[in-house]
Each structure stands twice: as C-alpha cells, then as structure tokens.
mmCIF file of C-alpha atoms in Angstrom:
data_model
loop_
_atom_site.group_PDB
_atom_site.id
_atom_site.type_symbol
_atom_site.label_atom_id
_atom_site.label_comp_id
_atom_site.label_asym_id
_atom_site.label_seq_id
_atom_site.Cartn_x
_atom_site.Cartn_y
_atom_site.Cartn_z
ATOM 1 C CA UNK A 1 171.310 20.628 52.060
ATOM 2 C CA UNK A 2 170.307 24.225 52.814
ATOM 3 C CA UNK A 3 166.854 24.077 51.239
ATOM 4 C CA UNK A 4 164.322 26.605 52.621
ATOM 5 C CA UNK A 5 166.332 27.451 55.731
ATOM 6 C CA UNK A 6 165.906 31.233 55.714
ATOM 7 C CA UNK A 7 169.424 31.900 54.456
ATOM 8 C CA UNK A 8 170.036 35.349 52.962
ATOM 9 C CA UNK A 9 173.523 34.753 51.531
ATOM 10 C CA UNK A 10 176.126 32.070 50.973
ATOM 11 C CA UNK A 11 179.336 32.629 52.948
ATOM 12 C CA UNK A 12 182.459 33.549 51.008
ATOM 13 C CA UNK A 13 184.254 30.699 52.762
ATOM 14 C CA UNK A 14 182.159 28.118 50.922
ATOM 15 C CA UNK A 15 185.181 27.513 48.696
ATOM 16 C CA UNK A 16 186.777 25.663 51.625
ATOM 17 C CA UNK A 17 184.365 22.774 50.968
ATOM 18 C CA UNK A 18 186.566 21.508 48.174
ATOM 19 C CA UNK A 19 184.966 18.044 48.081
ATOM 20 C CA UNK A 20 181.377 19.325 47.941
ATOM 21 C CA UNK A 21 179.348 17.574 45.258
ATOM 22 C CA UNK A 22 175.751 18.462 46.169
ATOM 23 C CA UNK A 23 174.495 21.966 46.983
ATOM 24 C CA UNK A 24 170.801 22.780 47.382
ATOM 25 C CA UNK A 25 169.903 26.342 48.400
ATOM 26 C CA UNK A 26 166.455 26.346 46.777
ATOM 27 C CA UNK A 27 163.522 28.273 48.284
ATOM 28 C CA UNK A 28 165.787 30.699 50.138
ATOM 29 C CA UNK A 29 164.085 33.830 48.852
ATOM 30 C CA UNK A 30 166.521 36.158 50.621
ATOM 31 C CA UNK A 31 169.538 35.080 48.560
ATOM 32 C CA UNK A 32 170.117 37.709 45.873
ATOM 33 C CA UNK A 33 173.733 37.126 44.868
ATOM 34 C CA UNK A 34 176.313 34.355 44.872
ATOM 35 C CA UNK A 35 179.923 34.750 46.039
ATOM 36 C CA UNK A 36 182.721 34.515 43.488
ATOM 37 C CA UNK A 37 184.329 31.894 45.710
ATOM 38 C CA UNK A 38 181.628 29.465 44.557
ATOM 39 C CA UNK A 39 183.643 29.110 41.355
ATOM 40 C CA UNK A 40 186.316 27.104 43.209
ATOM 41 C CA UNK A 41 184.025 24.170 44.020
ATOM 42 C CA UNK A 42 185.485 22.123 41.185
ATOM 43 C CA UNK A 43 183.920 18.858 42.378
ATOM 44 C CA UNK A 44 180.375 20.237 42.501
ATOM 45 C CA UNK A 45 177.980 18.091 40.462
ATOM 46 C CA UNK A 46 174.526 19.276 41.565
ATOM 47 C CA UNK A 47 173.513 22.884 42.258
ATOM 48 C CA UNK A 48 169.893 23.832 42.915
ATOM 49 C CA UNK A 49 169.051 27.503 43.443
ATOM 50 C CA UNK A 50 165.440 27.400 42.326
ATOM 51 C CA UNK A 51 163.192 30.038 43.905
ATOM 52 C CA UNK A 52 166.064 32.266 44.971
ATOM 53 C CA UNK A 53 166.330 35.923 43.965
ATOM 54 C CA UNK A 54 169.706 35.480 42.263
ATOM 55 C CA UNK A 55 169.835 37.426 38.990
ATOM 56 C CA UNK A 56 173.302 36.466 37.718
ATOM 57 C CA UNK A 57 175.965 33.844 38.280
ATOM 58 C CA UNK A 58 179.580 34.568 39.239
ATOM 59 C CA UNK A 59 181.846 35.064 36.234
ATOM 60 C CA UNK A 60 183.755 31.904 37.116
ATOM 61 C CA UNK A 61 180.715 29.611 37.214
ATOM 62 C CA UNK A 62 181.980 27.881 34.068
ATOM 63 C CA UNK A 63 185.007 26.649 36.044
ATOM 64 C CA UNK A 64 182.703 24.021 37.564
ATOM 65 C CA UNK A 65 183.491 21.508 34.843
ATOM 66 C CA UNK A 66 182.064 18.572 36.815
ATOM 67 C CA UNK A 67 178.652 20.204 37.167
ATOM 68 C CA UNK A 68 175.894 17.933 35.883
ATOM 69 C CA UNK A 69 172.700 19.490 37.204
ATOM 70 C CA UNK A 70 172.152 23.254 37.391
ATOM 71 C CA UNK A 71 168.626 24.079 38.479
ATOM 72 C CA UNK A 72 167.330 27.633 38.183
ATOM 73 C CA UNK A 73 164.939 29.616 35.997
ATOM 74 C CA UNK A 74 165.747 29.609 32.291
ATOM 75 C CA UNK A 75 166.223 33.370 32.104
ATOM 76 C CA UNK A 76 169.024 33.286 34.680
ATOM 77 C CA UNK A 77 170.825 30.297 33.180
ATOM 78 C CA UNK A 78 170.679 31.953 29.752
ATOM 79 C CA UNK A 79 172.868 34.768 31.114
ATOM 80 C CA UNK A 80 175.821 32.428 31.688
ATOM 81 C CA UNK A 81 178.629 33.413 29.360
ATOM 82 C CA UNK A 82 180.440 30.515 27.624
ATOM 83 C CA UNK A 83 178.155 27.861 29.078
ATOM 84 C CA UNK A 84 179.766 25.414 26.659
ATOM 85 C CA UNK A 85 182.648 25.085 29.144
ATOM 86 C CA UNK A 86 180.354 23.089 31.447
ATOM 87 C CA UNK A 87 181.123 19.987 29.409
ATOM 88 C CA UNK A 88 179.448 17.540 31.807
ATOM 89 C CA UNK A 89 176.170 19.440 32.057
ATOM 90 C CA UNK A 90 173.218 17.074 31.679
ATOM 91 C CA UNK A 91 170.270 19.478 31.907
ATOM 92 C CA UNK A 92 169.825 22.677 29.932
ATOM 93 C CA UNK A 93 166.080 23.200 29.424
ATOM 94 C CA UNK A 94 166.503 26.385 27.359
ATOM 95 C CA UNK A 95 169.376 27.847 25.358
ATOM 96 C CA UNK A 96 168.819 31.435 24.225
ATOM 97 C CA UNK A 97 170.853 32.355 21.153
ATOM 98 C CA UNK A 98 172.363 35.837 21.260
ATOM 99 C CA UNK A 99 174.694 37.534 18.804
ATOM 100 C CA UNK A 100 177.504 38.231 21.245
ATOM 101 C CA UNK A 101 180.428 35.902 21.887
ATOM 102 C CA UNK A 102 179.715 33.347 24.582
ATOM 103 C CA UNK A 103 176.031 33.069 23.688
ATOM 104 C CA UNK A 104 176.147 31.804 20.112
ATOM 105 C CA UNK A 105 174.794 28.443 19.035
ATOM 106 C CA UNK A 106 178.370 27.145 18.938
ATOM 107 C CA UNK A 107 178.268 26.932 22.759
ATOM 108 C CA UNK A 108 176.253 23.724 22.390
ATOM 109 C CA UNK A 109 179.049 21.985 20.511
ATOM 110 C CA UNK A 110 180.782 20.522 23.567
ATOM 111 C CA UNK A 111 177.633 19.761 25.606
ATOM 112 C CA UNK A 112 177.397 16.125 24.535
ATOM 113 C CA UNK A 113 175.966 14.914 27.862
ATOM 114 C CA UNK A 114 172.671 16.819 27.674
ATOM 115 C CA UNK A 115 169.669 14.685 28.613
ATOM 116 C CA UNK A 116 165.907 15.059 28.342
ATOM 117 C CA UNK A 117 164.582 18.253 26.776
ATOM 118 C CA UNK A 118 166.428 21.083 25.031
ATOM 119 C CA UNK A 119 164.675 24.223 23.815
ATOM 120 C CA UNK A 120 166.720 26.477 21.508
ATOM 121 C CA UNK A 121 165.143 29.902 21.073
ATOM 122 C CA UNK A 122 166.020 33.068 19.131
ATOM 123 C CA UNK A 123 167.288 31.127 16.119
ATOM 124 C CA UNK A 124 166.958 34.336 14.130
ATOM 125 C CA UNK A 125 170.172 35.434 15.852
ATOM 126 C CA UNK A 126 172.180 32.639 14.227
ATOM 127 C CA UNK A 127 174.555 34.338 11.786
ATOM 128 C CA UNK A 128 174.973 31.599 9.195
ATOM 129 C CA UNK A 129 174.773 27.879 8.517
ATOM 130 C CA UNK A 130 178.309 27.335 9.835
ATOM 131 C CA UNK A 131 177.224 28.504 13.270
ATOM 132 C CA UNK A 132 174.116 26.316 13.069
ATOM 133 C CA UNK A 133 176.168 23.288 12.066
ATOM 134 C CA UNK A 134 178.618 23.821 14.925
ATOM 135 C CA UNK A 135 175.881 23.054 17.461
ATOM 136 C CA UNK A 136 176.382 19.347 16.607
ATOM 137 C CA UNK A 137 172.920 18.291 17.734
ATOM 138 C CA UNK A 138 173.523 14.847 16.256
ATOM 139 C CA UNK A 139 176.041 14.314 19.091
ATOM 140 C CA UNK A 140 173.404 14.868 21.790
ATOM 141 C CA UNK A 141 172.298 11.228 21.802
ATOM 142 C CA UNK A 142 170.695 11.461 25.267
ATOM 143 C CA UNK A 143 168.176 14.121 24.209
ATOM 144 C CA UNK A 144 164.576 12.938 23.964
ATOM 145 C CA UNK A 145 162.883 16.226 23.078
ATOM 146 C CA UNK A 146 164.078 19.140 20.946
ATOM 147 C CA UNK A 147 162.437 22.533 20.379
ATOM 148 C CA UNK A 148 163.755 24.834 17.629
ATOM 149 C CA UNK A 149 162.181 28.286 17.820
ATOM 150 C CA UNK A 150 162.304 31.675 16.192
ATOM 151 C CA UNK A 151 160.767 34.455 18.267
ATOM 152 C CA UNK A 152 157.676 36.293 17.063
ATOM 153 C CA UNK A 153 159.455 39.592 16.403
ATOM 154 C CA UNK A 154 162.111 37.759 14.403
ATOM 155 C CA UNK A 155 159.309 36.146 12.425
ATOM 156 C CA UNK A 156 157.756 39.472 11.400
ATOM 157 C CA UNK A 157 159.766 39.899 8.195
ATOM 158 C CA UNK A 158 158.671 37.486 5.465
ATOM 159 C CA UNK A 159 161.043 38.658 2.729
ATOM 160 C CA UNK A 160 162.959 36.269 0.483
ATOM 161 C CA UNK A 161 166.227 36.818 2.335
ATOM 162 C CA UNK A 162 164.648 35.829 5.636
ATOM 163 C CA UNK A 163 163.115 32.754 3.992
ATOM 164 C CA UNK A 164 166.427 31.612 2.532
ATOM 165 C CA UNK A 165 168.324 32.268 5.762
ATOM 166 C CA UNK A 166 165.802 30.292 7.805
ATOM 167 C CA UNK A 167 165.984 27.337 5.433
ATOM 168 C CA UNK A 168 169.785 27.322 5.550
ATOM 169 C CA UNK A 169 169.848 27.467 9.336
ATOM 170 C CA UNK A 170 167.258 24.716 9.851
ATOM 171 C CA UNK A 171 169.116 22.467 7.420
ATOM 172 C CA UNK A 172 172.175 22.263 9.672
ATOM 173 C CA UNK A 173 171.172 21.324 13.252
ATOM 174 C CA UNK A 174 170.188 17.744 12.436
ATOM 175 C CA UNK A 175 169.278 15.893 15.639
ATOM 176 C CA UNK A 176 170.208 12.305 16.396
ATOM 177 C CA UNK A 177 168.061 9.520 14.957
ATOM 178 C CA UNK A 178 166.564 8.334 18.278
ATOM 179 C CA UNK A 179 164.839 11.646 19.060
ATOM 180 C CA UNK A 180 161.289 11.152 20.412
ATOM 181 C CA UNK A 181 159.792 14.653 20.208
ATOM 182 C CA UNK A 182 160.450 17.603 17.878
ATOM 183 C CA UNK A 183 158.915 21.081 17.859
ATOM 184 C CA UNK A 184 159.617 23.691 15.174
ATOM 185 C CA UNK A 185 158.104 27.063 16.037
ATOM 186 C CA UNK A 186 158.131 30.356 14.144
ATOM 187 C CA UNK A 187 160.107 28.961 11.192
ATOM 188 C CA UNK A 188 160.194 31.396 8.246
ATOM 189 C CA UNK A 189 161.094 28.947 5.484
ATOM 190 C CA UNK A 190 158.781 27.351 2.924
ATOM 191 C CA UNK A 191 160.144 23.809 2.981
ATOM 192 C CA UNK A 192 161.331 21.190 5.405
ATOM 193 C CA UNK A 193 165.027 20.477 5.953
ATOM 194 C CA UNK A 194 166.363 17.370 4.229
ATOM 195 C CA UNK A 195 166.677 15.497 7.521
ATOM 196 C CA UNK A 196 162.894 15.746 7.932
ATOM 197 C CA UNK A 197 162.152 14.729 4.353
ATOM 198 C CA UNK A 198 163.873 11.369 4.788
ATOM 199 C CA UNK A 199 163.550 8.593 7.343
ATOM 200 C CA UNK A 200 166.320 10.043 9.504
ATOM 201 C CA UNK A 201 164.016 10.504 12.513
ATOM 202 C CA UNK A 202 162.567 7.020 12.379
ATOM 203 C CA UNK A 203 161.845 6.941 16.133
ATOM 204 C CA UNK A 204 159.989 10.272 16.319
ATOM 205 C CA UNK A 205 156.725 9.981 18.293
ATOM 206 C CA UNK A 206 155.654 13.622 18.666
ATOM 207 C CA UNK A 207 155.897 16.389 16.062
ATOM 208 C CA UNK A 208 154.765 19.987 16.519
ATOM 209 C CA UNK A 209 154.903 22.560 13.719
ATOM 210 C CA UNK A 210 153.664 25.892 15.052
ATOM 211 C CA UNK A 211 153.356 29.386 13.562
ATOM 212 C CA UNK A 212 155.328 28.628 10.424
ATOM 213 C CA UNK A 213 153.728 31.191 8.150
ATOM 214 C CA UNK A 214 155.335 30.198 4.839
ATOM 215 C CA UNK A 215 155.639 26.440 5.197
ATOM 216 C CA UNK A 216 153.882 24.938 2.169
ATOM 217 C CA UNK A 217 154.742 21.244 1.950
ATOM 218 C CA UNK A 218 154.273 19.006 4.998
ATOM 219 C CA UNK A 219 154.003 15.738 3.066
ATOM 220 C CA UNK A 220 157.199 14.563 4.765
ATOM 221 C CA UNK A 221 155.151 13.611 7.838
ATOM 222 C CA UNK A 222 154.141 10.430 6.004
ATOM 223 C CA UNK A 223 157.741 9.255 6.475
ATOM 224 C CA UNK A 224 157.354 9.366 10.260
ATOM 225 C CA UNK A 225 155.882 5.919 10.759
ATOM 226 C CA UNK A 226 155.992 5.929 14.568
ATOM 227 C CA UNK A 227 154.170 9.201 15.233
ATOM 228 C CA UNK A 228 151.814 9.131 18.225
ATOM 229 C CA UNK A 229 151.013 12.866 18.402
ATOM 230 C CA UNK A 230 150.910 15.391 15.547
ATOM 231 C CA UNK A 231 150.292 19.124 15.964
ATOM 232 C CA UNK A 232 150.007 21.327 12.867
ATOM 233 C CA UNK A 233 149.208 24.834 14.119
ATOM 234 C CA UNK A 234 149.452 28.168 12.346
ATOM 235 C CA UNK A 235 150.529 26.946 8.904
ATOM 236 C CA UNK A 236 148.295 29.080 6.643
ATOM 237 C CA UNK A 237 150.278 28.343 3.451
ATOM 238 C CA UNK A 238 150.017 24.544 3.712
ATOM 239 C CA UNK A 239 148.993 23.120 0.327
ATOM 240 C CA UNK A 240 148.224 19.476 1.143
ATOM 241 C CA UNK A 241 144.695 18.337 1.900
ATOM 242 C CA UNK A 242 144.004 15.953 4.748
ATOM 243 C CA UNK A 243 143.163 13.341 2.103
ATOM 244 C CA UNK A 244 146.647 13.689 0.622
ATOM 245 C CA UNK A 245 148.224 13.449 4.053
ATOM 246 C CA UNK A 246 146.204 10.677 5.640
ATOM 247 C CA UNK A 247 145.073 8.787 2.546
ATOM 248 C CA UNK A 248 142.512 6.097 1.873
ATOM 249 C CA UNK A 249 142.199 3.101 4.194
ATOM 250 C CA UNK A 250 143.850 0.691 1.763
ATOM 251 C CA UNK A 251 146.746 3.113 1.327
ATOM 252 C CA UNK A 252 147.004 4.114 4.939
ATOM 253 C CA UNK A 253 150.148 2.295 5.971
ATOM 254 C CA UNK A 254 151.113 5.571 7.609
ATOM 255 C CA UNK A 255 149.902 6.851 10.977
ATOM 256 C CA UNK A 256 148.848 3.418 12.200
ATOM 257 C CA UNK A 257 149.768 4.415 15.746
ATOM 258 C CA UNK A 258 148.668 8.082 15.676
ATOM 259 C CA UNK A 259 146.669 8.818 18.847
ATOM 260 C CA UNK A 260 146.442 12.617 18.931
ATOM 261 C CA UNK A 261 145.956 15.040 16.033
ATOM 262 C CA UNK A 262 145.642 18.824 16.299
ATOM 263 C CA UNK A 263 144.958 20.902 13.161
ATOM 264 C CA UNK A 264 144.770 24.657 13.634
ATOM 265 C CA UNK A 265 145.113 27.844 11.608
ATOM 266 C CA UNK A 266 145.224 26.530 8.032
ATOM 267 C CA UNK A 267 143.629 29.204 5.887
ATOM 268 C CA UNK A 268 143.777 27.312 2.567
ATOM 269 C CA UNK A 269 142.283 24.049 3.795
ATOM 270 C CA UNK A 270 138.657 23.911 2.622
ATOM 271 C CA UNK A 271 137.795 20.305 3.412
ATOM 272 C CA UNK A 272 138.555 17.747 6.081
ATOM 273 C CA UNK A 273 138.635 14.222 4.723
ATOM 274 C CA UNK A 274 139.918 10.736 5.548
ATOM 275 C CA UNK A 275 140.430 11.464 9.240
ATOM 276 C CA UNK A 276 138.060 8.661 10.206
ATOM 277 C CA UNK A 277 140.499 6.197 8.703
ATOM 278 C CA UNK A 278 143.067 6.716 11.454
ATOM 279 C CA UNK A 279 142.640 3.461 13.375
ATOM 280 C CA UNK A 280 144.127 4.458 16.755
ATOM 281 C CA UNK A 281 143.171 8.153 16.933
ATOM 282 C CA UNK A 282 141.915 9.077 20.418
ATOM 283 C CA UNK A 283 142.044 12.894 20.427
ATOM 284 C CA UNK A 284 141.144 15.159 17.490
ATOM 285 C CA UNK A 285 141.148 18.962 17.720
ATOM 286 C CA UNK A 286 140.302 21.184 14.746
ATOM 287 C CA UNK A 287 140.416 24.977 14.961
ATOM 288 C CA UNK A 288 140.708 28.099 12.819
ATOM 289 C CA UNK A 289 139.729 26.752 9.395
ATOM 290 C CA UNK A 290 137.937 29.733 7.782
ATOM 291 C CA UNK A 291 137.578 28.016 4.382
ATOM 292 C CA UNK A 292 135.704 24.977 5.724
ATOM 293 C CA UNK A 293 131.940 25.263 5.215
ATOM 294 C CA UNK A 294 130.819 21.642 5.115
ATOM 295 C CA UNK A 295 131.971 18.617 7.045
ATOM 296 C CA UNK A 296 130.930 15.928 4.580
ATOM 297 C CA UNK A 297 130.987 12.151 4.489
ATOM 298 C CA UNK A 298 134.609 12.268 3.366
ATOM 299 C CA UNK A 299 135.440 13.380 6.927
ATOM 300 C CA UNK A 300 134.756 9.826 8.088
ATOM 301 C CA UNK A 301 136.644 8.209 5.225
ATOM 302 C CA UNK A 302 133.604 6.524 3.724
ATOM 303 C CA UNK A 303 135.321 4.169 1.322
ATOM 304 C CA UNK A 304 134.544 0.978 3.173
ATOM 305 C CA UNK A 305 131.975 -0.449 5.565
ATOM 306 C CA UNK A 306 132.533 -0.499 9.296
ATOM 307 C CA UNK A 307 133.183 1.845 12.185
ATOM 308 C CA UNK A 308 134.762 5.230 11.619
ATOM 309 C CA UNK A 309 136.921 6.918 14.203
ATOM 310 C CA UNK A 310 136.888 3.537 15.996
ATOM 311 C CA UNK A 311 138.980 4.682 18.986
ATOM 312 C CA UNK A 312 138.198 8.422 19.136
ATOM 313 C CA UNK A 313 137.473 9.569 22.696
ATOM 314 C CA UNK A 314 137.720 13.366 22.475
ATOM 315 C CA UNK A 315 136.612 15.607 19.584
ATOM 316 C CA UNK A 316 136.848 19.399 19.646
ATOM 317 C CA UNK A 317 136.003 22.051 17.042
ATOM 318 C CA UNK A 318 136.685 25.741 17.698
ATOM 319 C CA UNK A 319 136.852 29.039 15.828
ATOM 320 C CA UNK A 320 135.263 27.654 12.647
ATOM 321 C CA UNK A 321 133.625 30.882 11.521
ATOM 322 C CA UNK A 322 132.134 29.636 8.214
ATOM 323 C CA UNK A 323 131.281 26.043 9.122
ATOM 324 C CA UNK A 324 127.584 25.556 8.376
ATOM 325 C CA UNK A 325 126.859 21.877 7.847
ATOM 326 C CA UNK A 326 127.864 18.594 9.458
ATOM 327 C CA UNK A 327 126.615 15.663 7.414
ATOM 328 C CA UNK A 328 126.435 11.997 8.344
ATOM 329 C CA UNK A 329 124.830 8.727 7.359
ATOM 330 C CA UNK A 330 122.948 6.181 9.378
ATOM 331 C CA UNK A 331 124.538 3.206 7.634
ATOM 332 C CA UNK A 332 127.639 3.082 9.805
ATOM 333 C CA UNK A 333 128.359 3.579 13.471
ATOM 334 C CA UNK A 334 129.958 6.946 14.182
ATOM 335 C CA UNK A 335 132.327 7.588 17.058
ATOM 336 C CA UNK A 336 131.624 4.342 18.968
ATOM 337 C CA UNK A 337 134.031 5.289 21.796
ATOM 338 C CA UNK A 338 133.493 9.074 21.957
ATOM 339 C CA UNK A 339 133.457 10.454 25.508
ATOM 340 C CA UNK A 340 133.903 14.212 25.007
ATOM 341 C CA UNK A 341 132.532 16.539 22.310
ATOM 342 C CA UNK A 342 133.331 20.265 22.493
ATOM 343 C CA UNK A 343 132.240 22.904 19.983
ATOM 344 C CA UNK A 344 133.300 26.526 20.528
ATOM 345 C CA UNK A 345 132.779 29.601 18.350
ATOM 346 C CA UNK A 346 131.193 27.890 15.356
ATOM 347 C CA UNK A 347 128.317 30.377 14.962
ATOM 348 C CA UNK A 348 126.911 29.125 11.638
ATOM 349 C CA UNK A 349 126.668 25.436 12.502
ATOM 350 C CA UNK A 350 123.024 24.403 12.289
ATOM 351 C CA UNK A 351 122.826 20.828 13.554
ATOM 352 C CA UNK A 352 124.801 18.098 15.286
ATOM 353 C CA UNK A 353 124.917 14.461 14.188
ATOM 354 C CA UNK A 354 123.338 11.768 16.384
ATOM 355 C CA UNK A 355 125.375 11.546 19.549
ATOM 356 C CA UNK A 356 126.766 8.160 20.576
ATOM 357 C CA UNK A 357 125.617 6.563 23.855
ATOM 358 C CA UNK A 358 129.213 6.528 25.081
ATOM 359 C CA UNK A 359 129.278 10.359 25.327
ATOM 360 C CA UNK A 360 129.795 11.712 28.863
ATOM 361 C CA UNK A 361 130.624 15.398 28.159
ATOM 362 C CA UNK A 362 129.040 17.822 25.691
ATOM 363 C CA UNK A 363 130.123 21.486 25.632
ATOM 364 C CA UNK A 364 128.695 24.094 23.255
ATOM 365 C CA UNK A 365 130.093 27.639 23.591
ATOM 366 C CA UNK A 366 129.661 30.787 21.547
ATOM 367 C CA UNK A 367 131.433 33.968 22.666
ATOM 368 C CA UNK A 368 129.758 36.300 20.174
#
C-alpha cells in the first residue's frame, strides 16, 4: 500500500512485481502519469488511484484482465479505450457513450461481473437499436442500480426523428429482473419501453423519471408493486392525474409500500388528489405545479372515514406560483405523524390548515 506517502511517480520497474494483486496509490497528489509498464501486472485485481493528478491511463491498461476494482474519478475512467476487455471488472460507476470505436455502448457487452451502480450517460450518441441491444444489460445480474441518461444538449431537439430514435434505443437495454433502482433522465420519447410496461421489473424499489419533456403516459408505474420511492420530475407532458395513478382506497392495491413520493415540474397537472390514501407514505414533496390553484379535500382522499396521510412525517411544497387555497375539514385527523412542514415560494397561499401537535419543524420561505 502506497496510500498518501508523498510519491510523485510510479517506477517503471513496477512490472517486476508480477504477482501483485493489490495496488493503492490514492491521495498521492504529485502523481500525474502512470508508466506503460503497469500494463504487465496481469494478476492485478485492485487498483486505487483516487485523488491523484493522473489524466489518462496507459494504452495497455486493458491488458489487466483480472482487474476487479478500478477506483478513480469517472471522467478519467471514461477515457479508457476498449474498457470492455476488462472482463472481470466489478465496478464501473459511469460509462460515457461516445461515437468513436472503443467507447460505444457495445463495450458493456462483456462486462457481466459489474456490481452495484452503473450510470450510462450520453445515450444520444448511440447510433441505433442494434448498438443499444449489444450492451446486454440483462446479463448484468449483480447490478442493483441503473441510470440511463441523455445529456441536456442532446435533449434540446424535440423533433419526431429524435423522439423515435430515443424510443428505439430505450427499448433495447432491458435490465435484469432483480434490479432495485432505475433512473431515466433526459429521455426524449413519449412512451415507456415495453419492459417497463409489464411486470418485468417486479423487484424495483426506486424509480426516478427526470427531465423527460415528451413523456405522456406513466401509468405503467402501477405495475411496480414493490416501489418504496418514486420521483417524477420534469415531465410537463404527463397526462395522468394523481387520482388515476394512485386511485381510491378500495382500489389501491398498488403502492402499498410507497414511502417517498416526489412530484415536480408537471405543467398540465391541475389537481392533486388521492395522495392521502397512500398508507405508508413518509415523505411527500410537491414542486413546480403552475396549474394547481386549490388543494381540495380530494388531496386527502376523502372517500372513507379515518386518518389521512397516516404515516407522513415530512411534507414540502415549493415553487407553486398559482396555489391560493388549502382546504381541510375538521371531521378527520390530518397528518397525525407529521414532523416537518416546509413551504417555499408559494406567494398566493393565504392560509395553512390546523397544524398537528406532532410537528417539530415549520419553514415558510418566499424569495420574491
């Protein structure tokens, strides 16, 4: 271990350590380059160069076919050409898709040992559905979390060709059925891939849909019976109401275990209803709903007697520019477990409901 020892370079003779399996040179800020001889350490399994000044890897780094852990900043790892040759690699936090050979999505095909989290960015650089399919994400059975992202500049063109291309590409990289967390960010299509519209991801616990400007139908989330956290952010074209998504109490066989719900940036949504029917919800955040003017009794799901939001501990509203009225009734107990209430940038709101005795934190902020 050579961690934080003031080293400024690795010796060229390091290739003599032919049985070396563990190499930690992290926190040696003086190291700016790595010797080509490093590529001969064929038994190396763990290599940590975090917090070094290295900008590129030797060309032969992909000869280290026994390497399991490669720890460095994402931007440096993304420069490795033909990273798919590191067939035993277990950690690859971010894969950046580029159009040149050696950086296409096909590099992921042979990386069947990846564990934990994988973030795939720049999906707009994928040429066609054949390249997307070649990633073989269904083979990555040790992955728990998957992020599929288009960059913001790639998301700027909302023409029909871009829509169709995005839908084709997202259709192909179907993850394995035991995946726990999925994020789709910057998607330019209008509909979900078929593997999201079925019960393929039966074990999914966390779903994030972010900045998907044309996505219209999110009703597929009702198929995800084991969701614990749901984030719908920046989906202005969404057509479903919260009543259609979360239903009446007697129909609400879905979302029985949902604990966290974030709704943000939905321009067409003009009412918030049935959310009080979610029996296990602990955190609710609502933001950027310019069409919402009244928070009525339907917010609580008033179709039966009893407590509403029975487990809610944290409630936050922000950037609700037209929200004027928050109605309630004294017949039922509201928010019996609420600890935190935050309201930010809701300039037209006139009055708050009666606050529960459980409340420990109240924040009211207006920036203009």
